[in-house]
Amino acid sequence: MRDGSCRLHPAWGWLALALGCSLLACGARQQSPDPQLPNVVLIVADDLGWLDLSVYGNPNLGTPHIDRLAREGVRFTRAFVAAPSCSSSRASIMTGQYPHTNGVTGLAHLHLGATLSPFRDTLADLLAATGYETGLAGKWHVAPYLPAGWYGYDERMGRVVDPWIREMDPILDFIARHRERPFYLEINFMNTHRDDAGEFEFDPAFPVNPDAVQILDYLQLPDWPEIRLELAKFYSQAMGMDARIGEVLGTLDRLGLVENTIVLFVSDNGPPFPGSKMTVYDRGIATPLIVRWPARVPAGGVRTALVSTIDILPTILEATGREVPEWVQGRSFLSLLAQGAPDTHRPRGLHPDACGADRALQVHPQLLRHRDRARSATPHGVGAPPVRPARPALDATASTRGALRSIRRPGRAEESRRRSESPTDSRRAAGASRCAHEADRRPVPRCPVRPRSRSPRLRAR
């Protein structure tokens, strides 16, 4: 078994390329898994905020199939991703670890050093070891230049060079072919992600009238025609994704697999608008999270407990009867899915045994400061100051992206003017504030450092 917490020598990539064939050939898969084990379908949306679906109160679109998942399962209202960008967030879902632990601290297609190591266990790896058939469809952004098979996936559907899901037939065929054996299927939709030019296009099957779009308070965007057009295209793509999810649910219905299949829906980060994606405001790291498992989970539940996407891996492992490895930093929320369960859940990063409460606060302050969001006076959550300035003068050729760039935090110009008029007073006030902050700081205990091995250990496959 690979140590999920080890770090490898920088030459691991070349070593992986040299040993690729042996990693694929020396499988140690359990050949006769328990047929009663549940199937697992993990659906990950791209750049979809936690209030961007009709089941979460968005009046601008209809997502009937995702709404069905919520009616037949449990919906979480305070779920957060581990990072507000794609690669880091998805790697945390796959490993149950924070980005600074699994090493994916940037966009893997731009920073090769941020690629997820093939020697690190993933959810697909752990389930494959118990006999699950594993498949991946759509976006592969944690190690885009390495084969998905090195990370526990038996099959990859679609074209390697195209992360967009163009056809659903290979996905539906995977379910049909493995209906007699437990399977794990990860579906990564990119519908709500901007294209390579940074733009959205309407899904022809799901038109949305920009004039009818209501700009939600939580987005904190000005009510401009250009922005309503952007949102209309964004919602059109979200409905297209919902229709494809409906095809997956329909296949499970037709094959009689609904009762014992865990379907989990989540997003990787917030929507691609100013002050959302790539920020640690609610609209950047809060995510929709829905779990359906008719055999074990009562329908129609809503949970306000604070959970993180690093909790997904241990939850699925516990549901499939697998022991959770010690290196996993998430904590299973399976008990929250039961009817009548207490609606509390404390992520591992907030536990006193994680080198003290002060250290835990520094590791993940966003989770701690959102404990009371359900009782907050701001129903759309904690975020940046409102961004609704008067519309600036734009020429007739101004693009939507240009309009979005013109948004600035209110008060910044006034603050700059005040500082320029009285630089001495400004520096004196800043110094007093800094001294007061330093006086309030308490020493933070250092976490013990685990020794790191320089020689990678390969797990026999």
Coordinates of C-alpha atoms in Angstrom, one line a residue:
M1 CA 0.0 0.0 0.0
R2 CA 1.3 3.4 -0.9
D3 CA 1.7 5.9 2.0
G4 CA -0.8 8.6 1.3
S5 CA 1.2 11.2 3.1
C6 CA 4.7 10.6 1.5
R7 CA 6.4 13.1 -0.7
L8 CA 8.6 12.0 -3.5
H9 CA 11.8 13.0 -5.2
P10 CA 11.3 15.5 -8.1
A11 CA 12.3 12.7 -10.5
W12 CA 9.1 10.7 -9.8
G13 CA 7.6 11.7 -13.1
W14 CA 10.4 10.0 -15.1
L15 CA 10.3 7.0 -12.8
A16 CA 6.6 6.7 -13.4
L17 CA 7.1 6.8 -17.1
A18 CA 9.7 4.1 -16.9
L19 CA 7.6 1.9 -14.7
G20 CA 4.2 2.6 -16.2
C21 CA 3.8 -0.8 -17.8
S22 CA 4.6 -2.6 -14.6
L23 CA 2.2 -0.5 -12.6
L24 CA -0.6 -1.5 -15.0
A25 CA 0.4 -5.1 -15.3
C26 CA 0.9 -6.2 -11.7
G27 CA -2.7 -5.8 -10.5
A28 CA -3.7 -7.2 -7.2
R29 CA -7.4 -6.7 -7.6
Q30 CA -9.9 -8.7 -5.6
Q31 CA -11.6 -10.9 -8.2
S32 CA -14.8 -11.7 -6.3
P33 CA -16.2 -8.6 -4.6
D34 CA -19.2 -8.7 -2.4
P35 CA -22.2 -8.3 -4.8
Q36 CA -24.0 -6.4 -2.0
L37 CA -21.5 -3.6 -2.1
P38 CA -23.1 -0.4 -3.4
N39 CA -22.2 1.1 -6.7
V40 CA -20.8 4.7 -6.6
V41 CA -21.5 7.5 -9.1
L42 CA -19.6 10.7 -8.3
I43 CA -20.7 13.6 -10.4
V44 CA -18.5 16.7 -10.2
A45 CA -19.7 20.0 -11.8
D46 CA -17.2 22.6 -12.9
D47 CA -17.4 26.3 -11.7
L48 CA -20.9 25.9 -10.3
G49 CA -21.8 27.9 -7.2
W50 CA -23.8 26.5 -4.3
L51 CA -26.8 28.8 -5.0
D52 CA -26.8 28.3 -8.8
L53 CA -29.3 25.4 -8.9
S54 CA -33.1 25.6 -8.6
V55 CA -33.1 23.2 -5.7
Y56 CA -31.0 25.8 -3.8
G57 CA -33.5 28.5 -4.6
N58 CA -32.3 29.9 -8.0
P59 CA -35.3 31.1 -9.9
N60 CA -33.4 31.6 -13.2
L61 CA -33.2 28.0 -14.3
G62 CA -34.7 24.6 -14.0
T63 CA -32.6 21.6 -13.0
P64 CA -35.2 18.9 -12.5
H65 CA -32.9 15.9 -12.4
I66 CA -30.6 17.4 -9.8
D67 CA -33.7 18.5 -7.9
R68 CA -34.8 14.8 -8.1
L69 CA -31.5 13.7 -6.4
A70 CA -32.2 16.2 -3.6
R71 CA -35.8 14.9 -3.2
E72 CA -34.7 11.3 -3.0
G73 CA -31.6 11.9 -0.9
V74 CA -29.9 14.4 1.4
R75 CA -28.9 18.0 0.5
F76 CA -26.2 19.9 2.4
T77 CA -26.4 23.7 2.8
R78 CA -23.0 24.3 4.3
A79 CA -20.5 22.3 2.3
F80 CA -17.2 23.8 1.2
V81 CA -14.4 22.8 -1.1
A82 CA -10.8 22.6 0.0
A83 CA -9.5 25.1 -2.6
P84 CA -11.3 27.6 -4.9
S85 CA -9.7 26.4 -8.1
C86 CA -10.0 23.2 -10.2
S87 CA -6.9 21.0 -9.8
S88 CA -6.4 21.5 -6.1
S89 CA -10.1 21.1 -5.3
R90 CA -10.5 17.9 -7.4
A91 CA -7.3 16.4 -6.0
S92 CA -8.6 16.9 -2.5
I93 CA -11.8 15.1 -3.4
M94 CA -9.8 12.2 -4.9
T95 CA -7.4 11.9 -2.0
G96 CA -9.3 13.1 1.1
Q97 CA -6.4 15.5 1.8
Y98 CA -5.8 19.2 1.8
P99 CA -3.8 20.6 -1.2
H100 CA -0.7 21.3 0.9
T101 CA -0.7 17.6 1.8
N102 CA -1.4 16.0 -1.6
G103 CA 0.9 18.4 -3.4
V104 CA -1.6 19.8 -5.9
T105 CA -1.3 23.5 -5.1
G106 CA -1.8 24.9 -8.5
L107 CA -3.3 24.3 -11.9
A108 CA -1.7 21.0 -13.0
H109 CA -1.8 21.8 -16.8
L110 CA 0.3 25.0 -16.2
H111 CA 2.5 23.9 -13.3
L112 CA 3.9 20.4 -13.8
G113 CA 5.2 20.4 -10.2
A114 CA 1.6 20.6 -9.0
T115 CA 0.6 17.3 -10.8
L116 CA -0.8 14.7 -8.4
S117 CA 1.8 12.0 -7.9
P118 CA 0.8 8.6 -9.3
F119 CA 2.3 7.0 -6.1
R120 CA -0.4 8.6 -4.0
D121 CA -3.6 6.6 -3.3
T122 CA -6.9 7.9 -4.7
L123 CA -10.5 7.0 -4.1
A124 CA -10.5 5.0 -7.4
D125 CA -7.3 3.1 -6.2
L126 CA -8.8 2.2 -2.9
L127 CA -12.1 1.0 -4.4
A128 CA -10.4 -0.9 -7.2
A129 CA -8.4 -2.9 -4.5
T130 CA -11.7 -4.2 -3.2
G131 CA -12.9 -5.4 -6.6
Y132 CA -14.7 -2.4 -8.0
E133 CA -14.7 -1.7 -11.7
T134 CA -13.6 2.0 -12.0
G135 CA -14.3 4.5 -14.8
L136 CA -13.6 8.2 -15.5
A137 CA -15.4 10.4 -17.9
G138 CA -14.8 14.1 -18.7
K139 CA -12.3 16.4 -17.2
W140 CA -8.9 15.0 -15.9
H141 CA -7.2 18.0 -14.3
V142 CA -5.1 16.6 -11.5
A143 CA -2.5 14.9 -13.8
P144 CA -3.5 15.9 -17.4
Y145 CA -0.3 14.6 -18.9
L146 CA -0.3 11.2 -17.2
P147 CA -2.6 8.3 -17.9
A148 CA -5.7 8.1 -15.6
G149 CA -4.9 4.3 -15.3
W150 CA -2.0 5.1 -13.0
Y151 CA -4.5 6.6 -10.6
G152 CA -6.8 3.6 -10.3
Y153 CA -9.2 4.0 -13.2
D154 CA -9.8 1.0 -15.3
E155 CA -11.5 2.9 -18.2
R156 CA -11.4 6.4 -19.4
M157 CA -14.3 7.5 -21.6
G158 CA -14.0 10.1 -24.2
R159 CA -11.0 11.6 -26.0
V160 CA -7.8 12.2 -24.0
V161 CA -7.2 15.6 -25.6
D162 CA -10.8 16.8 -25.1
P163 CA -12.1 17.1 -21.5
W164 CA -15.6 18.0 -22.5
I165 CA -18.2 15.3 -22.4
R166 CA -19.6 15.3 -26.0
E167 CA -21.4 12.0 -25.9
M168 CA -23.2 10.1 -23.1
D169 CA -23.3 6.7 -24.8
P170 CA -19.8 5.5 -23.4
I171 CA -20.9 6.5 -19.9
L172 CA -24.2 4.7 -20.1
D173 CA -22.5 1.7 -21.7
F174 CA -20.1 1.5 -18.8
I175 CA -23.0 1.3 -16.3
A176 CA -24.8 -1.4 -18.4
R177 CA -21.7 -3.5 -18.8
H178 CA -20.9 -3.5 -15.1
R179 CA -24.4 -3.9 -13.7
E180 CA -23.6 -7.3 -12.2
R181 CA -20.5 -6.1 -10.4
P182 CA -19.9 -3.1 -8.1
F183 CA -18.6 -0.1 -10.0
Y184 CA -17.2 3.3 -9.3
L185 CA -17.9 5.9 -12.0
E186 CA -16.6 9.5 -11.8
I187 CA -18.3 11.9 -14.2
N188 CA -16.6 15.4 -14.5
F189 CA -18.8 17.8 -16.4
M190 CA -17.4 21.0 -17.9
N191 CA -20.6 22.6 -19.2
T192 CA -20.5 25.5 -16.8
H193 CA -16.8 26.2 -17.4
R194 CA -15.8 29.0 -19.9
D195 CA -14.3 27.9 -23.2
D196 CA -10.7 28.5 -24.2
A197 CA -11.6 32.1 -25.3
G198 CA -13.0 32.8 -21.9
E199 CA -16.6 33.0 -23.1
F200 CA -19.9 31.1 -22.7
E201 CA -22.2 29.9 -25.4
F202 CA -25.9 29.0 -25.2
D203 CA -26.9 25.3 -25.1
P204 CA -29.2 25.3 -28.1
A205 CA -31.6 22.9 -26.3
F206 CA -31.9 25.2 -23.3
P207 CA -32.4 28.8 -24.2
V208 CA -32.5 31.4 -21.4
N209 CA -33.9 35.0 -21.9
P210 CA -31.2 37.4 -20.6
D211 CA -33.9 40.1 -20.0
A212 CA -35.6 37.7 -17.5
V213 CA -32.5 36.9 -15.5
Q214 CA -32.5 38.0 -11.9
I215 CA -29.0 38.7 -10.6
L216 CA -28.8 36.9 -7.3
D217 CA -27.7 38.9 -4.2
Y218 CA -25.0 36.3 -3.4
L219 CA -23.1 37.0 -6.6
Q220 CA -22.8 40.7 -5.8
L221 CA -22.7 41.8 -9.4
P222 CA -24.2 44.9 -11.0
D223 CA -27.4 44.6 -13.0
W224 CA -26.0 45.3 -16.4
P225 CA -27.3 43.8 -19.7
E226 CA -23.8 42.3 -20.5
I227 CA -23.8 40.5 -17.1
R228 CA -27.3 39.2 -17.5
L229 CA -26.3 37.9 -20.9
E230 CA -23.3 36.1 -19.4
L231 CA -25.5 34.6 -16.6
A232 CA -28.1 33.5 -19.2
K233 CA -25.5 31.5 -21.1
F234 CA -24.1 30.1 -17.8
Y235 CA -27.6 28.9 -16.7
S236 CA -28.3 27.5 -20.2
Q237 CA -25.2 25.3 -19.8
A238 CA -26.1 24.3 -16.3
M239 CA -29.5 23.0 -17.6
G240 CA -27.6 21.1 -20.4
M241 CA -25.5 19.4 -17.7
D242 CA -28.7 18.6 -15.7
A243 CA -30.2 16.9 -18.8
R244 CA -27.1 14.7 -19.1
I245 CA -27.3 13.8 -15.4
G246 CA -30.9 12.8 -16.2
E247 CA -29.6 10.3 -18.7
V248 CA -27.4 8.7 -16.1
L249 CA -30.3 8.5 -13.6
G250 CA -32.6 7.1 -16.3
T251 CA -30.1 4.3 -17.1
L252 CA -29.9 3.4 -13.4
D253 CA -33.7 3.3 -13.3
R254 CA -33.9 1.1 -16.4
L255 CA -31.3 -1.4 -15.1
G256 CA -32.8 -1.6 -11.6
L257 CA -29.7 -0.2 -9.9
V258 CA -31.2 2.8 -8.1
E259 CA -31.7 1.2 -4.7
N260 CA -28.1 0.2 -4.1
T261 CA -26.2 3.0 -6.0
I262 CA -24.7 6.0 -4.2
V263 CA -25.1 9.1 -6.4
L264 CA -23.1 12.0 -5.1
F265 CA -23.3 15.5 -6.7
V266 CA -20.8 18.2 -5.9
S267 CA -18.9 21.1 -7.6
D268 CA -15.2 21.9 -7.6
N269 CA -15.5 25.6 -6.8
G270 CA -17.6 28.7 -7.3
P271 CA -18.9 30.3 -10.5
P272 CA -16.5 32.1 -12.9
F273 CA -17.4 35.6 -12.0
P274 CA -15.6 38.4 -10.2
G275 CA -15.3 37.8 -6.5
S276 CA -16.3 34.1 -6.8
K277 CA -14.0 31.5 -8.2
M278 CA -10.4 31.8 -7.0
T279 CA -11.5 33.5 -3.8
V280 CA -12.2 32.2 -0.3
Y281 CA -15.5 34.0 0.0
D282 CA -18.7 31.9 0.3
R283 CA -19.3 32.3 -3.4
G284 CA -15.8 31.0 -4.2
I285 CA -15.6 27.9 -2.0
A286 CA -19.2 27.0 -1.0
T287 CA -20.5 24.1 -3.1
P288 CA -23.8 22.2 -3.7
L289 CA -23.6 18.7 -2.1
I290 CA -26.3 16.1 -2.6
V291 CA -26.1 12.4 -1.7
R292 CA -28.7 9.8 -2.8
W293 CA -28.6 6.2 -1.6
P294 CA -32.2 4.8 -1.3
A295 CA -31.1 1.6 0.4
R296 CA -29.6 3.5 3.4
V297 CA -30.5 7.3 3.1
P298 CA -34.0 8.6 3.8
A299 CA -35.4 10.9 1.2
G300 CA -35.8 14.6 1.4
G301 CA -33.2 15.4 4.1
V302 CA -31.6 18.8 4.5
R303 CA -28.4 19.1 6.6
T304 CA -26.9 22.3 7.9
A305 CA -23.8 20.6 9.3
L306 CA -20.4 22.0 8.2
V307 CA -18.7 19.6 5.9
S308 CA -15.8 19.7 3.5
T309 CA -15.1 17.9 0.2
I310 CA -12.2 16.1 1.8
D311 CA -14.9 14.3 3.7
I312 CA -16.2 12.6 0.6
L313 CA -13.5 10.0 0.3
P314 CA -13.8 8.7 3.9
T315 CA -17.6 8.8 3.6
I316 CA -17.6 6.6 0.5
L317 CA -15.0 4.2 2.0
E318 CA -17.1 3.8 5.1
A319 CA -20.3 3.2 3.0
T320 CA -18.5 0.5 1.0
G321 CA -17.1 -1.2 4.1
R322 CA -13.5 -0.2 3.6
E323 CA -11.3 1.0 6.5
V324 CA -10.3 4.6 6.2
P325 CA -6.5 5.0 6.0
E326 CA -4.8 7.0 8.7
W327 CA -3.4 9.5 6.2
V328 CA -6.9 10.7 5.1
Q329 CA -7.5 14.1 6.6
G330 CA -11.3 14.2 6.0
R331 CA -13.9 12.7 8.3
S332 CA -16.8 10.6 7.2
F333 CA -20.2 12.2 7.3
L334 CA -22.1 9.0 6.7
S335 CA -23.8 9.2 10.1
L336 CA -25.3 12.5 9.0
L337 CA -27.2 10.8 6.2
A338 CA -29.3 8.7 8.6
Q339 CA -32.7 9.8 9.6
G340 CA -32.8 11.5 13.0
A341 CA -29.0 11.9 13.1
P342 CA -27.6 14.9 15.0
D343 CA -26.9 17.7 12.5
T344 CA -23.4 18.3 13.6
H345 CA -20.1 17.4 12.0
R346 CA -16.6 18.8 12.9
P347 CA -14.0 18.4 10.2
R348 CA -10.7 17.0 11.2
G349 CA -8.9 20.3 10.7
L350 CA -10.9 21.8 13.5
H351 CA -10.2 19.0 16.0
P352 CA -8.1 19.9 19.1
D353 CA -5.8 17.0 18.5
A354 CA -4.7 18.6 15.2
C355 CA -1.8 20.4 16.9
G356 CA -4.1 22.6 18.9
A357 CA -7.1 24.9 18.1
D358 CA -4.9 27.9 17.2
R359 CA -3.1 25.9 14.6
A360 CA -6.3 24.4 13.2
L361 CA -7.7 28.0 12.9
Q362 CA -4.7 29.0 10.8
V363 CA -5.0 25.9 8.6
H364 CA -8.6 26.4 7.6
P365 CA -10.1 29.7 8.9
Q366 CA -12.8 29.7 6.3
L367 CA -14.5 26.6 7.8
L368 CA -14.4 28.0 11.3
R369 CA -15.8 31.4 10.5
H370 CA -18.8 29.8 8.8
R371 CA -20.0 27.8 11.7
D372 CA -22.9 30.1 12.3
R373 CA -23.8 31.0 8.8
A374 CA -27.2 29.2 9.0
R375 CA -28.1 31.7 11.7
S376 CA -26.5 34.7 10.0
A377 CA -28.4 37.8 9.1
T378 CA -27.0 37.5 5.6
P379 CA -28.8 34.5 4.0
H380 CA -26.4 34.5 1.0
G381 CA -23.5 34.0 3.3
V382 CA -20.2 35.8 4.1
G383 CA -18.6 37.5 1.2
A384 CA -16.8 40.5 -0.1
P385 CA -18.3 44.0 0.3
P386 CA -21.3 44.6 -2.1
V387 CA -20.2 45.3 -5.6
R388 CA -23.0 47.2 -7.2
P389 CA -21.5 50.5 -8.4
A390 CA -23.2 52.8 -10.9
R391 CA -22.7 51.6 -14.4
P392 CA -19.6 53.2 -16.0
A393 CA -19.7 54.8 -19.4
L394 CA -19.0 52.1 -22.0
D395 CA -18.6 52.5 -25.8
A396 CA -20.8 50.5 -28.1
T397 CA -18.1 48.0 -28.8
A398 CA -17.3 47.2 -25.2
S399 CA -17.3 43.5 -24.5
T400 CA -18.8 41.6 -21.7
R401 CA -15.4 40.7 -20.3
G402 CA -14.5 44.4 -20.5
A403 CA -17.6 45.3 -18.5
L404 CA -16.7 42.7 -15.9
R405 CA -13.2 44.0 -15.5
S406 CA -14.6 47.5 -14.8
I407 CA -16.1 46.2 -11.5
R408 CA -14.1 47.5 -8.5
R409 CA -14.5 47.3 -4.8
P410 CA -16.4 50.4 -3.6
G411 CA -14.5 52.8 -1.4
R412 CA -11.1 52.0 -2.8
A413 CA -10.8 55.3 -4.7
E414 CA -11.9 57.2 -1.7
E415 CA -9.4 55.4 0.6
S416 CA -6.6 56.2 -1.8
R417 CA -7.5 59.8 -2.0
R418 CA -7.7 60.1 1.8
R419 CA -4.2 58.5 2.2
S420 CA -2.7 60.8 -0.4
E421 CA -4.0 63.9 1.4
S422 CA -2.7 62.9 4.8
P423 CA 0.1 60.3 4.4
T424 CA 1.5 60.9 7.9
D425 CA -1.8 60.3 9.6
S426 CA -2.4 57.2 7.4
R427 CA 1.0 55.7 8.4
R428 CA 0.5 56.5 12.0
A429 CA -2.9 54.8 12.0
A430 CA -1.6 51.8 10.2
G431 CA 1.2 51.4 12.6
A432 CA -1.1 51.6 15.6
S433 CA -3.3 49.0 14.1
R434 CA -0.4 46.7 13.4
C435 CA 0.9 47.1 17.0
A436 CA -2.5 46.2 18.4
H437 CA -2.7 43.2 16.2
E438 CA 0.8 42.0 17.3
A439 CA -0.2 42.4 21.0
D440 CA -3.2 40.2 20.5
R441 CA -1.3 37.4 18.8
R442 CA -0.5 34.3 20.8
P443 CA 2.3 31.9 20.1
V444 CA 1.1 29.0 17.9
P445 CA 2.4 25.5 18.7
R446 CA 4.3 23.9 15.8
C447 CA 3.0 20.6 14.4
P448 CA 5.4 17.7 14.5
V449 CA 6.9 17.0 11.1
R450 CA 6.6 13.5 9.8
P451 CA 9.8 12.1 8.3
R452 CA 9.7 11.9 4.5
S453 CA 10.9 9.0 2.6
R454 CA 13.2 9.6 -0.4
S455 CA 12.5 6.2 -2.0
P456 CA 8.9 5.8 -3.4
R457 CA 7.1 2.7 -2.4
L458 CA 5.0 1.1 -5.1
R459 CA 1.9 -0.7 -4.3
A460 CA 1.5 -4.0 -6.1
R461 CA -1.5 -3.8 -8.5

